[in-house]
Each structure stands twice: as structure tokens, then as C-alpha cells.
Amino acid sequence: MSNLNRRQLLKGGAIVFGSLALSEPSLARLLRLSRGTRYNVASPQGKAMLEIYAGAVKKMMDPALYPEGNPLNWIFQWYTHFVRGDRTKLQELNRVYPSPSANRTLAEKMWNTCQAHSSGQREDFFLPWHRMFITYFEDIIRQVSGRHDFTLPYWDYTDPNQQVLPIEFRRPGDPVWGSLYRATRWPGTNAGKNVTDGRSALTLDCMKSNLYSGSAGDAGFCANTDMNPHGALHVDVGNSQGMAQVPWAANDPIFWIHHCNIDRIWASWNLAGGKNPSDAPFLNQQFVFASPTGTAVVATVKNYLSLPKSAYSSYVSRPPGSLPFPLKLALPKAELAMRLESFASEAAGLVRLGNAPVTVSLGDAKSTSASAPRVEMLSSRLGALGKQSSLFLRFEGLSAHGAVNGVYSVYVHTGDAPAADARGPGFVGQINFFSAAGTHQHDGESTGNIPDKKAFSFLLRADTRAWLQKNGGGEPQVTLVPTEPSGNDEAMPTIDKIALVAS
């Protein structure tokens, strides 16, 4: 850590925010040293920072202070994540910038660059891109507020005692807090109800993964974090023109407080021993953001992969049952002990969901036709596995034609589906379609902007595995139960493949 005192830090901040004459690597190092500590939004320090935040958001939303085309304007920052869903990027560029300008050129480079929601994007960039995004956004809040000691607070919603949207975000018209309110949330969210009531549970199961990018069974820490708690919180808080849909999400001021917590979870995983990718294409990937003076900054991933321990006021621990971290990052490839999956020849290759529960049968991955014999005794297959093997339920390729209401609870079993009881051994977890392919495709952009389909996984608990071994006298099945009884037949959510994988 630097031994710079407070006056030197603020002076350094003035240099950074005033001229930005430093190279990006030097700038990144200085920002990391001088950034300060981010606090829980429920703490006194966090509430003090939140008041600074509310004042800055109000200014950023005022076109008299920051015109719409200014990079420090609220909409410009929102569109960096993704342009609103009822207009295309080109339409908004032409509307905001009818003539060529430096700000238009910057917007062309920045808007719709959120990782990983568009075609050809690597899932591994989800975490570093958002770390960069909130870092430069935090710098902009400092500039707008004039408080260079500002740090983004985080909302620790995986704590059951903190699952109500902070009151400061629920005060429409308030002279201090009104800028943080959005009507595009679920009524219960703005009414102060627990955001998980009737919706998605928020967990830290992503931290059970021992690899960032995953393996043939485990989709990995980054992808699993993207699903839950990241996507889960999005669909818990907002509606289809708010946090629950990618194009609208960053218009809600809670977005930034949410992603500050996601960044804290990543830092916690690293602090516990998790290793980030080290390949050159990952380390050297660059993204463009706006500096506090409105100029372009080209940020490189390798400069944003570590934080000092003082970056956050507290960290989270890995939950029980987490996989041990490997001694070496690169593991030798080994044959899978077992892979049972939904047959590609069935249902046109898709698992189709809707308003009613759906049960999917899994078979031997080596089978090549729908007429091939099923695996009759799951219990015997599980009994033959070594005690050191891990058992995953892996999902690949979520897609939908529109916004999906609620989430789907997932159960694994043989024979009849178990009762829909999240406390039973057959319950695995929940899936959401927040960033599913097709759910945030802009009208008029039917080609070239179709997001790549993602994978994620659940590490089956010991009690689930023991229950399946004891009661698995038939073929393995997965049942998906919607939490909302209507609207999803029209949305047509689908899954490419579900697999039970032992490795």
C-alpha cells in the first residue's frame, strides 16, 4: 500500500481528474491506491456516501448542467451498458448527435459494450468489464459532486437481513433522495418488501466454484456469478423496463450499488484463493470508457484484476461444500466420470418452458439417437463414482423471445417429480433469464447483435447426491417449476441442453 497521506491523495485526485495526462496503466495504479474503501450501504459511512451519490445523480440527470450528449450525462452512462430497449443504438446516436462530434465518436465506441451480452463476447469479461465500468462511473460521481473522497457503497443483499431495497431508493419526490427512485420496479420492491419474496433466492453458491472459467462440468465462478446473484437480483428488483431487462437496467441508480456488491464478491473469491485467467487474450483485452473530463480512456483488463484488501469494508466467505482450489491453475484433462444429458434429437434440440412445470429426461451422452436405451439405474451410476468426484447439473444456452416473468425452480429426481419444496433434497436452485439470448435484442438489429448463449451450473449438495443414490432406481430427470403462472408461454423461454455431469 502507498504511504500517501490524505492531502496527497486528494491532490493526486485533482491531478487525475483535472488533466488525465497519465497513461492508462499509470492511471489505473494511482486510482487503486487513492480510491479509498467502499462501505455497506446500510452503514453510517455507506449512507454518507449514498447522499453524495444521490446529489450527483440529480445533477447528471439535469440537461441544463450536463446536456444529453455529454459523457457525464446520466443517459450516456446508462447507454454505455446498453441502449434502451425500444430504440437501436444507431437511432439514438442520430437523435442525440445529428452532426459528427468528439462525443458522438466516444458514444459509438462505448455504448452497448456491456460484457457479455452481445455476439462474440467472452463470458470471462463479465466481471472485469463491470469493475472498469463502476470504477470510471465512481470517478465521474467524484467529479460531478466535487467530493473526490467519494466511494460507491454496496448493497449486501445475500445477507437475509438486508434483502429490502434501501429506503433511500424508495422516496419519490424527496428533495435529497428523489433522484434514486424509479417507478420501473416491482411494486413490492418499492413498497419495502423483501425482494426475494415470490421471486429468486439470492445465494453465494457461485463461490463454491474453484475455477474462474470452469470445466466440462462446472461452468465456473464467473458464469455462475452472472446467473446468481447477479441476474437473480436484477429480476428480483425491476420490471421489464427496469432492472429485469438488460437494455433498461442501468437507468436505475440501484444498478451501480448492485454491481459494487458483485465486484466485492469477486474480490472475496480472489481473497479466498481463486485465480483469474492468465491467458494473453484475456489480460490484454481493452475497453473504452469516459474519464471524469469526458474524454476517452482505454482500459486494459490486466490492470483491473486485483484490489487492495482495504477496497471493501467487509468480504464474504465461501459457503460450506465449496470445491477446494487446485494447486495449479491448469488442470490435466481427464475423462468425465459420467455425463447424462437431454437428447439433442428431442423437442427440436430444445427444452421448451412456459407457464407450467416441465420435466426433462436425461440419458447417456454417448447415445446418438432418441431410440437408444436410457440409463435405467442412476443409483448404480452414482454408487460407482469415486468419493472425490463432484456432481454438477449444467445448463447450456438459455434463450427467449421476450421478457420472462419470474424464475424457474429446479429439481432433480427419478420417477415422479418431488413436491415443489425448496427445502427438500431434490431442490437444486433457480434459473433466471435476465441475460438470456434474444431477451434484449433491439428492434432492427436482428443480425450481428444476437448474444452468445451461456452456460452455468449447480454443484449438487451432499444431501441431494445421497438422496439420488438411495432413490435413483430409474432414469434421471429434471423438473423446472415457474414461480409465475402466466406470461411465459408468449415469451417462449428455451434451454439448449441440461446435463448431469460427474467429474
Coordinates of C-alpha atoms in Angstrom, one line a residue:
M1 CA 0.0 0.0 0.0
S2 CA 1.1 3.6 -0.6
N3 CA 2.0 5.7 2.4
L4 CA 0.4 8.8 0.8
N5 CA -1.5 10.9 3.3
R6 CA -5.0 12.2 2.8
R7 CA -3.9 15.6 1.5
Q8 CA -1.6 14.0 -1.0
L9 CA -4.3 11.6 -2.1
L10 CA -6.7 14.4 -2.8
K11 CA -4.0 16.4 -4.5
G12 CA -3.3 13.3 -6.7
G13 CA -7.1 13.0 -7.3
A14 CA -7.1 16.6 -8.6
I15 CA -4.3 15.8 -11.0
V16 CA -6.1 12.7 -12.2
F17 CA -9.5 14.4 -12.6
G18 CA -8.1 17.6 -14.0
S19 CA -5.8 16.6 -16.8
L20 CA -5.7 12.9 -17.2
A21 CA -2.2 13.2 -18.6
L22 CA -1.2 9.8 -17.3
S23 CA -1.1 6.7 -19.3
E24 CA -3.9 4.2 -18.6
P25 CA -1.7 1.7 -16.7
S26 CA -0.3 4.5 -14.5
L27 CA -3.8 6.0 -14.0
A28 CA -5.1 2.6 -13.0
R29 CA -2.4 2.1 -10.4
L30 CA -2.9 5.6 -8.9
L31 CA -6.7 5.1 -8.8
R32 CA -6.3 1.8 -7.0
L33 CA -4.0 3.4 -4.4
S34 CA -6.1 6.5 -3.8
R35 CA -9.6 5.1 -4.2
G36 CA -10.5 4.5 -0.6
T37 CA -12.8 2.0 1.0
R38 CA -16.3 1.1 -0.2
Y39 CA -18.8 0.6 2.5
N40 CA -22.0 -1.3 3.1
V41 CA -24.9 1.0 2.1
A42 CA -26.5 0.2 5.5
S43 CA -23.6 1.5 7.5
P44 CA -23.2 5.1 8.6
Q45 CA -20.2 5.6 6.2
G46 CA -22.2 4.0 3.3
K47 CA -25.2 6.3 4.0
A48 CA -23.0 9.3 3.9
M49 CA -21.6 8.2 0.5
L50 CA -25.2 7.5 -0.7
E51 CA -26.2 11.1 0.0
I52 CA -23.3 12.3 -2.2
Y53 CA -24.3 9.8 -4.8
A54 CA -28.0 11.0 -4.8
G55 CA -26.8 14.6 -5.3
A56 CA -24.6 13.7 -8.2
V57 CA -27.2 11.5 -9.9
K58 CA -29.6 14.5 -9.7
K59 CA -27.1 16.7 -11.4
M60 CA -26.3 14.1 -14.1
M61 CA -30.0 13.9 -14.9
D62 CA -30.3 17.6 -15.3
P63 CA -29.7 18.5 -19.0
A64 CA -29.1 22.2 -18.0
L65 CA -26.0 21.0 -16.2
Y66 CA -25.0 18.1 -18.4
P67 CA -26.6 18.0 -21.8
E68 CA -27.8 14.7 -23.1
G69 CA -24.8 14.2 -25.4
N70 CA -22.3 14.9 -22.6
P71 CA -20.4 11.8 -21.5
L72 CA -21.2 12.8 -17.9
N73 CA -24.9 12.8 -18.5
W74 CA -26.9 10.1 -16.9
I75 CA -28.3 8.7 -20.2
F76 CA -24.8 8.5 -21.7
Q77 CA -23.6 6.4 -18.8
W78 CA -26.8 4.2 -18.9
Y79 CA -26.2 3.6 -22.7
T80 CA -22.6 2.5 -22.0
H81 CA -24.2 -0.6 -20.6
F82 CA -26.9 -0.9 -23.2
V83 CA -29.2 1.4 -25.2
R84 CA -32.8 1.4 -24.1
G85 CA -34.8 -1.5 -25.5
D86 CA -37.3 0.4 -27.7
R87 CA -34.6 2.1 -29.8
T88 CA -31.5 0.9 -31.6
K89 CA -28.0 2.3 -30.9
L90 CA -27.9 3.9 -34.4
Q91 CA -31.3 5.6 -33.8
E92 CA -30.1 7.1 -30.5
L93 CA -26.8 8.1 -32.0
N94 CA -28.6 10.0 -34.8
R95 CA -31.1 11.5 -32.4
V96 CA -28.6 12.7 -29.8
Y97 CA -25.8 13.6 -32.3
P98 CA -27.3 14.8 -35.6
S99 CA -23.8 16.0 -36.6
P100 CA -20.3 14.5 -36.2
S101 CA -18.6 15.3 -32.9
A102 CA -16.0 14.0 -30.5
N103 CA -18.8 13.0 -28.1
R104 CA -20.5 11.0 -30.8
T105 CA -17.3 9.2 -31.7
L106 CA -16.9 8.3 -28.0
A107 CA -20.5 7.1 -27.8
E108 CA -20.0 4.9 -30.9
K109 CA -17.1 3.2 -29.1
M110 CA -18.8 3.0 -25.6
W111 CA -22.5 2.3 -26.0
N112 CA -23.7 -1.3 -25.9
T113 CA -20.3 -2.6 -24.8
C114 CA -21.5 -4.4 -21.6
Q115 CA -19.9 -7.8 -21.3
A116 CA -21.1 -10.4 -22.0
H117 CA -24.5 -9.6 -23.7
S118 CA -23.7 -9.4 -27.5
S119 CA -22.5 -11.7 -30.2
G120 CA -18.9 -13.0 -30.0
Q121 CA -18.3 -11.8 -26.4
R122 CA -16.3 -13.9 -24.0
E123 CA -18.2 -14.6 -20.7
D124 CA -14.9 -14.2 -18.8
F125 CA -15.1 -10.4 -19.4
F126 CA -18.3 -10.1 -17.4
L127 CA -16.5 -9.3 -14.2
P128 CA -13.6 -7.1 -15.3
W129 CA -15.8 -5.0 -17.7
H130 CA -18.2 -4.2 -14.9
R131 CA -15.3 -3.5 -12.5
M132 CA -14.0 -0.9 -15.0
F133 CA -17.4 0.5 -15.5
I134 CA -18.1 1.2 -11.9
T135 CA -14.6 2.5 -11.4
Y136 CA -14.9 5.2 -14.1
F137 CA -18.5 5.9 -13.0
E138 CA -17.3 6.3 -9.5
D139 CA -14.7 8.8 -10.8
I140 CA -17.5 10.7 -12.6
I141 CA -19.5 10.9 -9.4
R142 CA -16.5 12.4 -7.7
Q143 CA -16.1 15.0 -10.4
V144 CA -19.8 15.9 -10.5
S145 CA -20.1 16.1 -6.7
G146 CA -16.8 17.8 -6.1
R147 CA -16.1 15.1 -3.5
H148 CA -13.0 13.2 -4.5
D149 CA -13.2 11.1 -1.4
F150 CA -16.4 9.5 -2.6
T151 CA -16.7 5.7 -2.9
L152 CA -19.6 3.7 -4.2
P153 CA -21.4 1.9 -1.4
Y154 CA -22.5 -1.7 -1.9
W155 CA -25.8 -3.5 -1.1
D156 CA -25.1 -6.8 0.7
Y157 CA -28.4 -8.5 -0.4
T158 CA -27.1 -12.0 0.0
D159 CA -27.5 -11.3 3.7
P160 CA -31.1 -12.3 4.6
N161 CA -31.3 -9.3 6.9
Q162 CA -30.5 -6.8 4.0
Q163 CA -32.9 -8.0 1.3
V164 CA -35.1 -4.9 1.3
L165 CA -34.3 -2.2 -1.2
P166 CA -32.7 0.6 0.9
I167 CA -35.2 3.2 1.9
E168 CA -33.3 6.0 0.2
F169 CA -34.2 4.4 -3.2
R170 CA -37.9 4.4 -2.3
R171 CA -38.6 8.1 -1.8
P172 CA -40.2 9.7 -4.9
G173 CA -40.1 13.4 -4.9
D174 CA -37.8 13.7 -1.9
P175 CA -35.5 16.7 -2.3
V176 CA -32.5 14.7 -1.2
W177 CA -33.3 11.1 -2.3
G178 CA -35.8 11.5 -5.1
S179 CA -33.2 11.1 -7.9
L180 CA -32.6 7.5 -6.7
Y181 CA -36.3 6.5 -7.2
R182 CA -37.6 4.6 -10.2
A183 CA -41.1 3.5 -10.8
T184 CA -39.9 0.7 -13.1
R185 CA -39.5 -1.7 -10.2
W186 CA -41.9 -4.4 -8.9
P187 CA -44.5 -2.8 -6.6
G188 CA -43.3 -4.9 -3.7
T189 CA -39.7 -3.7 -4.2
N190 CA -40.7 0.0 -3.9
A191 CA -43.1 -0.9 -1.0
G192 CA -40.2 -2.2 1.1
K193 CA -40.9 -5.9 0.8
N194 CA -38.1 -8.5 0.8
V195 CA -37.1 -8.6 -2.9
T196 CA -36.8 -12.4 -2.9
D197 CA -40.5 -12.9 -1.8
G198 CA -42.1 -15.0 -4.6
R199 CA -39.1 -14.4 -6.8
S200 CA -35.5 -15.6 -7.0
A201 CA -33.4 -16.6 -3.9
L202 CA -30.1 -14.9 -3.7
T203 CA -27.1 -17.1 -2.9
L204 CA -23.3 -17.2 -2.8
D205 CA -23.2 -20.7 -4.4
C206 CA -21.1 -19.2 -7.2
M207 CA -18.2 -19.1 -4.7
K208 CA -18.3 -22.9 -4.5
S209 CA -16.6 -23.0 -7.9
N210 CA -12.8 -23.4 -7.8
L211 CA -12.1 -22.2 -11.3
Y212 CA -12.9 -18.8 -12.9
S213 CA -13.7 -20.2 -16.3
G214 CA -14.9 -23.6 -15.3
S215 CA -14.6 -27.1 -16.8
A216 CA -16.8 -29.6 -18.6
G217 CA -19.0 -29.9 -15.5
D218 CA -18.7 -26.7 -13.6
A219 CA -19.4 -23.6 -15.6
G220 CA -17.1 -21.7 -13.3
F221 CA -17.1 -18.8 -10.9
C222 CA -17.6 -16.0 -13.4
A223 CA -20.5 -17.6 -15.3
N224 CA -22.2 -18.8 -12.1
T225 CA -21.9 -15.3 -10.6
D226 CA -23.5 -13.9 -13.7
M227 CA -26.6 -16.1 -13.1
N228 CA -26.8 -15.8 -9.3
P229 CA -26.6 -13.5 -7.5
H230 CA -26.2 -11.1 -10.5
G231 CA -29.1 -11.9 -12.7
A232 CA -31.2 -13.1 -9.8
L233 CA -31.0 -9.6 -8.1
H234 CA -31.9 -7.9 -11.4
V235 CA -35.1 -9.9 -11.9
D236 CA -35.9 -9.6 -8.2
V237 CA -35.9 -5.7 -8.2
G238 CA -37.1 -4.4 -11.5
N239 CA -39.7 -5.0 -14.2
S240 CA -39.3 -5.4 -18.0
Q241 CA -38.5 -1.7 -18.4
G242 CA -36.2 -1.6 -15.4
M243 CA -33.6 -3.8 -13.7
A244 CA -35.1 -7.0 -15.0
Q245 CA -34.0 -6.3 -18.6
V246 CA -30.5 -5.6 -19.9
P247 CA -31.3 -2.5 -22.0
W248 CA -33.1 -0.7 -19.2
A249 CA -31.1 -1.9 -16.2
A250 CA -28.5 0.9 -15.9
N251 CA -31.2 3.6 -15.8
D252 CA -31.9 2.5 -12.2
P253 CA -29.5 4.0 -9.7
I254 CA -29.5 0.8 -7.7
F255 CA -27.7 -0.8 -10.7
W256 CA -24.4 0.7 -9.6
I257 CA -24.8 -0.2 -6.0
H258 CA -25.7 -3.8 -7.1
H259 CA -22.6 -4.1 -9.3
C260 CA -20.4 -2.8 -6.5
N261 CA -21.5 -5.8 -4.5
I262 CA -20.9 -8.2 -7.4
D263 CA -17.4 -6.7 -7.6
R264 CA -17.0 -7.3 -3.8
I265 CA -18.0 -10.9 -4.3
W266 CA -15.3 -11.4 -7.0
A267 CA -12.7 -9.7 -4.7
S268 CA -13.8 -12.1 -1.9
W269 CA -13.3 -15.1 -4.2
N270 CA -9.9 -13.9 -5.1
L271 CA -9.1 -13.2 -1.5
A272 CA -10.0 -16.8 -0.6
G273 CA -7.6 -18.2 -3.2
G274 CA -9.5 -18.1 -6.5
K275 CA -7.3 -17.4 -9.6
N276 CA -8.3 -15.3 -12.6
P277 CA -7.5 -16.3 -16.2
S278 CA -3.9 -15.6 -17.2
D279 CA -4.1 -16.1 -21.0
A280 CA -2.9 -13.1 -23.1
P281 CA -6.2 -12.6 -25.0
F282 CA -7.9 -12.1 -21.6
L283 CA -5.2 -10.0 -20.0
N284 CA -4.7 -7.7 -22.9
Q285 CA -8.3 -7.1 -23.8
Q286 CA -9.2 -3.4 -23.9
F287 CA -12.4 -1.4 -23.4
V288 CA -13.2 2.3 -23.8
F289 CA -14.8 4.4 -21.0
A290 CA -15.3 8.1 -20.3
S291 CA -13.0 9.9 -18.0
P292 CA -14.3 12.5 -15.5
T293 CA -13.4 15.2 -18.0
G294 CA -15.5 13.5 -20.7
T295 CA -12.5 12.2 -22.7
A296 CA -11.9 8.6 -23.8
V297 CA -9.9 6.2 -21.6
V298 CA -8.7 2.9 -23.0
A299 CA -8.7 0.4 -20.1
T300 CA -6.8 -2.9 -20.2
V301 CA -8.2 -5.9 -18.3
K302 CA -4.8 -6.9 -16.7
N303 CA -4.8 -3.6 -14.8
Y304 CA -8.1 -4.3 -13.1
L305 CA -7.7 -7.9 -11.8
S306 CA -6.6 -7.1 -8.2
L307 CA -7.6 -4.8 -5.4
P308 CA -6.1 -3.9 -2.1
K309 CA -7.8 -5.5 0.9
S310 CA -8.9 -2.1 2.0
A311 CA -11.0 -1.7 -1.1
Y312 CA -14.1 -3.0 0.8
S313 CA -15.1 -2.7 4.4
S314 CA -16.0 -6.4 4.6
Y315 CA -15.8 -9.6 2.5
V316 CA -17.9 -12.7 2.2
S317 CA -16.7 -16.3 2.9
R318 CA -17.0 -19.3 0.7
P319 CA -20.1 -21.4 1.7
P320 CA -19.9 -24.9 3.0
G321 CA -19.4 -27.6 0.4
S322 CA -17.2 -25.4 -1.8
L323 CA -14.7 -27.1 -4.1
P324 CA -11.0 -26.8 -3.0
F325 CA -8.9 -24.6 -5.1
P326 CA -6.4 -26.5 -7.3
L327 CA -2.7 -26.3 -6.5
K328 CA -2.1 -25.3 -10.2
L329 CA -4.5 -23.2 -12.3
A330 CA -4.1 -25.5 -15.4
L331 CA -5.6 -28.9 -14.6
P332 CA -4.8 -32.0 -16.6
K333 CA -7.7 -33.0 -18.8
A334 CA -9.5 -36.2 -17.6
E335 CA -12.3 -38.3 -18.9
L336 CA -15.7 -37.4 -17.3
A337 CA -16.8 -40.0 -14.8
M338 CA -20.4 -39.5 -16.1
R339 CA -22.4 -37.3 -18.4
L340 CA -26.2 -37.7 -18.6
E341 CA -27.9 -35.1 -20.8
S342 CA -31.1 -34.2 -22.6
F343 CA -31.1 -35.7 -26.1
A344 CA -30.4 -33.3 -28.9
S345 CA -32.8 -35.1 -31.1
E346 CA -35.8 -34.5 -28.8
A347 CA -38.0 -31.4 -29.0
A348 CA -36.0 -29.9 -31.9
G349 CA -33.0 -29.8 -29.7
L350 CA -34.6 -27.5 -27.1
V351 CA -36.1 -27.8 -23.7
R352 CA -39.2 -25.6 -24.0
L353 CA -40.6 -23.8 -20.9
G354 CA -43.7 -21.8 -20.3
N355 CA -46.4 -21.3 -17.7
A356 CA -46.5 -24.9 -16.4
P357 CA -43.8 -27.2 -14.9
V358 CA -41.7 -29.1 -17.4
T359 CA -39.9 -32.4 -16.8
V360 CA -36.9 -33.4 -18.9
S361 CA -35.4 -36.9 -19.0
L362 CA -31.6 -37.2 -19.2
G363 CA -29.8 -40.0 -21.0
D364 CA -26.3 -41.3 -21.7
A365 CA -24.4 -38.6 -23.7
K366 CA -22.8 -41.4 -25.8
S367 CA -26.2 -42.3 -27.2
T368 CA -26.8 -40.9 -30.7
S369 CA -30.5 -41.4 -31.2
A370 CA -33.7 -41.0 -29.4
S371 CA -34.3 -44.7 -29.6
A372 CA -31.1 -45.6 -27.7
P373 CA -31.6 -47.2 -24.3
R374 CA -32.0 -44.9 -21.3
V375 CA -29.8 -45.1 -18.2
E376 CA -32.1 -47.3 -16.0
M377 CA -30.3 -47.1 -12.7
L378 CA -29.0 -43.7 -11.7
S379 CA -28.3 -45.1 -8.2
S380 CA -25.8 -47.6 -9.5
R381 CA -24.0 -45.0 -11.6
L382 CA -23.7 -42.7 -8.6
G383 CA -22.5 -45.6 -6.4
A384 CA -19.7 -46.3 -8.9
L385 CA -18.3 -42.8 -8.7
G386 CA -15.3 -42.1 -6.6
K387 CA -15.9 -40.1 -3.4
Q388 CA -13.7 -37.4 -4.7
S389 CA -15.8 -36.7 -7.7
S390 CA -18.1 -33.8 -7.9
L391 CA -21.7 -33.8 -9.4
F392 CA -23.0 -30.9 -11.4
L393 CA -26.3 -30.0 -13.0
R394 CA -25.2 -28.0 -16.1
F395 CA -27.4 -25.7 -18.2
E396 CA -26.4 -24.5 -21.7
G397 CA -27.9 -22.0 -24.0
L398 CA -30.8 -20.1 -22.4
S399 CA -32.9 -18.1 -24.8
A400 CA -36.3 -16.4 -25.0
H401 CA -38.3 -14.2 -27.4
G402 CA -39.3 -11.7 -24.7
A403 CA -39.2 -10.9 -21.1
V404 CA -39.6 -13.9 -18.9
N405 CA -41.7 -13.5 -15.8
G406 CA -40.2 -14.7 -12.5
V407 CA -37.7 -17.6 -12.4
Y408 CA -37.8 -21.4 -12.6
S409 CA -37.1 -23.6 -9.6
V410 CA -35.1 -26.7 -10.5
Y411 CA -35.5 -30.2 -9.1
V412 CA -33.5 -33.3 -9.9
H413 CA -35.0 -36.8 -9.3
T414 CA -36.0 -40.2 -10.7
G415 CA -39.6 -41.3 -11.1
D416 CA -42.3 -38.8 -10.3
A417 CA -41.2 -35.2 -9.6
P418 CA -40.9 -34.4 -6.0
A419 CA -43.2 -31.8 -4.3
A420 CA -42.2 -28.3 -5.1
D421 CA -40.3 -27.8 -1.8
A422 CA -37.2 -25.7 -1.8
R423 CA -36.2 -27.4 1.5
G424 CA -36.2 -30.9 0.1
P425 CA -33.2 -32.8 -1.2
G426 CA -34.4 -32.7 -4.8
F427 CA -34.2 -29.0 -5.0
V428 CA -31.1 -27.7 -6.8
G429 CA -31.7 -24.0 -7.2
Q430 CA -33.3 -21.5 -9.5
I431 CA -32.6 -20.2 -13.0
N432 CA -33.4 -16.8 -14.4
F433 CA -33.5 -15.4 -18.0
F434 CA -32.0 -11.9 -17.3
S435 CA -29.3 -12.1 -19.8
A436 CA -30.7 -14.9 -22.0
A437 CA -30.1 -14.7 -25.7
G438 CA -32.8 -12.8 -27.5
T439 CA -34.3 -11.1 -24.5
H440 CA -32.6 -7.8 -25.1
Q441 CA -32.1 -7.7 -28.9
H442 CA -33.1 -4.3 -30.2
D443 CA -35.7 -4.0 -33.0
G444 CA -34.0 -3.5 -36.3
E445 CA -30.8 -5.3 -35.1
S446 CA -31.8 -8.9 -36.0
T447 CA -28.4 -9.7 -37.3
G448 CA -24.9 -9.2 -35.8
N449 CA -26.2 -8.5 -32.3
I450 CA -27.6 -11.8 -31.1
P451 CA -25.9 -12.6 -27.8
D452 CA -24.0 -15.9 -27.5
K453 CA -25.8 -18.5 -25.4
K454 CA -24.3 -19.0 -22.0
A455 CA -23.6 -21.9 -19.7
F456 CA -23.9 -22.1 -15.9
S457 CA -24.1 -24.9 -13.4
F458 CA -25.1 -26.1 -9.9
L459 CA -22.8 -28.1 -7.7
L460 CA -25.1 -30.7 -6.2
R461 CA -25.2 -30.7 -2.4
A462 CA -24.1 -33.8 -0.4
D463 CA -27.7 -34.5 0.7
T464 CA -29.0 -34.3 -2.8
R465 CA -26.4 -36.7 -4.1
A466 CA -27.1 -39.1 -1.2
W467 CA -30.8 -38.9 -1.8
L468 CA -30.4 -39.6 -5.6
Q469 CA -28.1 -42.6 -4.9
K470 CA -30.7 -44.0 -2.4
N471 CA -33.8 -43.4 -4.6
G472 CA -32.3 -43.3 -8.1
G473 CA -33.9 -46.5 -9.3
G474 CA -34.8 -45.1 -12.7
E475 CA -33.7 -42.6 -15.3
P476 CA -32.5 -39.2 -14.1
Q477 CA -35.0 -36.4 -14.7
V478 CA -35.0 -32.6 -14.1
T479 CA -38.2 -30.7 -13.4
L480 CA -38.5 -26.9 -13.8
V481 CA -41.3 -25.1 -12.0
P482 CA -42.1 -21.5 -12.8
T483 CA -42.7 -19.1 -10.0
E484 CA -45.1 -17.0 -12.1
P485 CA -48.2 -18.7 -13.5
S486 CA -48.7 -16.6 -16.6
G487 CA -47.0 -14.7 -19.4
N488 CA -44.2 -17.1 -20.2
D489 CA -45.9 -19.1 -23.0
E490 CA -45.6 -15.9 -25.0
A491 CA -42.0 -15.3 -24.0
M492 CA -41.1 -18.9 -25.1
P493 CA -38.0 -19.5 -22.9
T494 CA -35.9 -22.4 -24.0
I495 CA -32.7 -24.2 -22.9
D496 CA -30.4 -25.9 -25.4
K497 CA -29.2 -28.7 -23.1
I498 CA -29.4 -29.9 -19.5
A499 CA -26.7 -32.3 -18.3
L500 CA -25.9 -34.2 -15.1
V501 CA -22.1 -34.3 -15.1
A502 CA -19.7 -36.0 -12.7
S503 CA -16.1 -35.0 -12.9

